[in-house]
């Protein structure tokens, strides 16, 4: 019996480690949004990643390795996160704002899910690309768009 208890404790620590990893991987995205004075930032993005990881870990413990059941859980999770992201999109005076924030919310959900499935390479790639898209692409955009407008 003691052997089974130690295995369960090891699994618990593994789950806690995954939850922590999911939280930490989303912090740079949250920091970037916070730095840009967006309404969603350092708390929201890591919590979305953490919750996504948690839901998938709970799902795995309930349905085991059933790919169809896990896909349904993942589908529901990503749909729900899409609704959260939708709340970040604002349309006013013919322009739309918040799409990068909404996409980043969705992406941090995917980071959490990837960590839950121990696909750390995917989670890390998503985190790096998301952070890069928020930090580097706007600078490139400022350099490229004025050139295009000058041609017209």
Short mmCIF file of C-alpha atoms in Angstrom, two decimals:
data_model
loop_
_atom_site.label_atom_id
_atom_site.label_comp_id
_atom_site.label_asym_id
_atom_site.label_seq_id
_atom_site.Cartn_x
_atom_site.Cartn_y
_atom_site.Cartn_z
CA UNK A 1 0.00 0.00 0.00
CA UNK A 2 2.83 2.42 0.81
CA UNK A 3 4.17 1.89 -2.73
CA UNK A 4 0.84 2.99 -4.25
CA UNK A 5 0.77 6.06 -2.03
CA UNK A 6 4.26 7.10 -3.16
CA UNK A 7 3.26 6.68 -6.83
CA UNK A 8 0.20 8.85 -6.29
CA UNK A 9 2.34 11.49 -4.55
CA UNK A 10 4.77 11.45 -7.49
CA UNK A 11 1.90 11.93 -9.93
CA UNK A 12 0.57 14.82 -7.81
CA UNK A 13 3.96 16.53 -7.86
CA UNK A 14 4.17 15.97 -11.61
CA UNK A 15 0.78 17.63 -12.06
CA UNK A 16 1.79 20.53 -9.82
CA UNK A 17 4.98 20.95 -11.84
CA UNK A 18 2.98 21.05 -15.08
CA UNK A 19 0.60 23.64 -13.65
CA UNK A 20 3.56 25.78 -12.62
CA UNK A 21 5.22 25.41 -16.03
CA UNK A 22 1.99 26.43 -17.78
CA UNK A 23 1.74 29.50 -15.55
CA UNK A 24 5.38 30.52 -16.07
CA UNK A 25 5.33 30.08 -19.86
CA UNK A 26 2.43 32.54 -20.14
CA UNK A 27 4.04 35.21 -17.93
CA UNK A 28 6.07 36.89 -20.72
CA UNK A 29 2.93 37.35 -22.81
CA UNK A 30 1.09 38.79 -19.82
CA UNK A 31 4.04 41.04 -19.05
CA UNK A 32 4.12 42.34 -22.62
CA UNK A 33 0.39 43.12 -22.65
CA UNK A 34 0.66 44.77 -19.24
CA UNK A 35 3.65 46.82 -20.40
CA UNK A 36 1.62 48.03 -23.37
CA UNK A 37 -1.10 49.10 -20.88
CA UNK A 38 -3.66 46.67 -22.20
CA UNK A 39 -6.58 45.88 -19.92
CA UNK A 40 -5.60 42.21 -19.79
CA UNK A 41 -2.12 41.36 -18.59
CA UNK A 42 0.04 39.75 -15.92
CA UNK A 43 -2.79 38.02 -14.12
CA UNK A 44 -5.09 36.94 -16.93
CA UNK A 45 -2.71 35.27 -19.39
CA UNK A 46 -0.95 33.03 -16.85
CA UNK A 47 -4.31 32.14 -15.27
CA UNK A 48 -5.74 31.14 -18.66
CA UNK A 49 -2.73 28.90 -19.28
CA UNK A 50 -2.89 27.47 -15.76
CA UNK A 51 -6.63 26.77 -16.00
CA UNK A 52 -6.28 25.17 -19.43
CA UNK A 53 -3.59 22.89 -18.11
CA UNK A 54 -5.72 22.10 -15.07
CA UNK A 55 -8.81 21.26 -17.10
CA UNK A 56 -6.83 18.96 -19.37
CA UNK A 57 -5.15 17.25 -16.41
CA UNK A 58 -8.54 16.70 -14.79
CA UNK A 59 -9.88 15.41 -18.10
CA UNK A 60 -6.97 12.99 -18.46
CA UNK A 61 -7.59 11.65 -14.96
CA UNK A 62 -11.26 11.07 -15.76
CA UNK A 63 -11.18 9.69 -19.32
CA UNK A 64 -7.66 8.27 -19.39
CA UNK A 65 -6.07 8.00 -22.81
CA UNK A 66 -9.31 8.00 -24.83
CA UNK A 67 -8.36 10.33 -27.72
CA UNK A 68 -11.96 11.08 -28.68
CA UNK A 69 -12.92 12.08 -25.15
CA UNK A 70 -9.78 14.18 -24.72
CA UNK A 71 -10.46 15.89 -28.05
CA UNK A 72 -13.95 16.81 -26.86
CA UNK A 73 -12.57 18.29 -23.65
CA UNK A 74 -9.96 20.24 -25.60
CA UNK A 75 -12.59 21.45 -28.06
CA UNK A 76 -14.83 22.71 -25.26
CA UNK A 77 -11.91 24.36 -23.52
CA UNK A 78 -10.71 26.20 -26.62
CA UNK A 79 -14.25 27.30 -27.46
CA UNK A 80 -14.66 28.75 -23.97
CA UNK A 81 -11.34 30.57 -24.20
CA UNK A 82 -12.48 31.96 -27.56
CA UNK A 83 -15.39 33.60 -25.77
CA UNK A 84 -13.01 35.19 -23.25
CA UNK A 85 -10.88 36.49 -26.11
CA UNK A 86 -13.97 37.80 -27.87
CA UNK A 87 -14.53 40.08 -24.91
CA UNK A 88 -11.13 41.69 -25.55
CA UNK A 89 -12.05 42.75 -29.10
CA UNK A 90 -13.50 46.24 -29.38
CA UNK A 91 -14.99 47.81 -32.47
CA UNK A 92 -15.37 51.58 -32.53
CA UNK A 93 -15.52 54.21 -35.26
CA UNK A 94 -14.84 51.69 -38.00
CA UNK A 95 -11.68 50.24 -36.43
CA UNK A 96 -11.11 47.09 -34.44
CA UNK A 97 -8.82 46.85 -31.40
CA UNK A 98 -7.78 43.96 -29.19
CA UNK A 99 -7.39 41.22 -31.77
CA UNK A 100 -3.76 40.53 -30.79
CA UNK A 101 -4.81 40.33 -27.16
CA UNK A 102 -7.67 37.97 -28.04
CA UNK A 103 -5.37 35.76 -30.11
CA UNK A 104 -2.85 35.75 -27.28
CA UNK A 105 -5.50 34.62 -24.82
CA UNK A 106 -6.35 31.75 -27.12
CA UNK A 107 -2.69 30.95 -27.55
CA UNK A 108 -2.00 30.85 -23.82
CA UNK A 109 -4.85 28.36 -23.52
CA UNK A 110 -3.05 26.20 -26.05
CA UNK A 111 0.18 26.58 -24.05
CA UNK A 112 -1.56 25.21 -20.97
CA UNK A 113 -3.09 22.31 -22.89
CA UNK A 114 0.27 21.44 -24.47
CA UNK A 115 1.91 21.37 -21.04
CA UNK A 116 -0.86 19.10 -19.72
CA UNK A 117 -0.05 16.63 -22.50
CA UNK A 118 3.68 17.00 -21.76
CA UNK A 119 4.27 18.53 -25.18
CA UNK A 120 6.72 21.06 -23.80
CA UNK A 121 8.31 21.75 -27.17
CA UNK A 122 4.94 22.92 -28.48
CA UNK A 123 4.26 24.99 -25.36
CA UNK A 124 7.66 26.66 -25.52
CA UNK A 125 7.33 27.35 -29.27
CA UNK A 126 3.87 28.86 -28.75
CA UNK A 127 5.16 31.06 -25.92
CA UNK A 128 8.18 32.28 -27.90
CA UNK A 129 6.25 32.96 -31.09
CA UNK A 130 3.45 34.73 -29.21
CA UNK A 131 5.88 36.96 -27.32
CA UNK A 132 7.83 37.65 -30.51
CA UNK A 133 4.70 38.50 -32.44
CA UNK A 134 3.72 41.03 -29.78
CA UNK A 135 7.20 42.56 -29.37
CA UNK A 136 8.88 42.30 -32.79
CA UNK A 137 6.09 42.41 -35.36
CA UNK A 138 4.82 45.90 -34.37
CA UNK A 139 8.33 47.31 -34.90
CA UNK A 140 8.57 45.64 -38.32
CA UNK A 141 5.07 46.81 -39.16
CA UNK A 142 6.01 50.44 -38.44
CA UNK A 143 9.01 50.12 -40.75
CA UNK A 144 7.17 48.35 -43.59
CA UNK A 145 3.81 50.14 -43.69
CA UNK A 146 5.19 53.68 -44.22
CA UNK A 147 7.11 52.35 -47.25
CA UNK A 148 3.93 50.88 -48.73
CA UNK A 149 1.97 54.09 -48.14
CA UNK A 150 4.74 56.16 -49.74
CA UNK A 151 4.43 54.16 -52.96
CA UNK A 152 0.73 55.03 -53.39
#
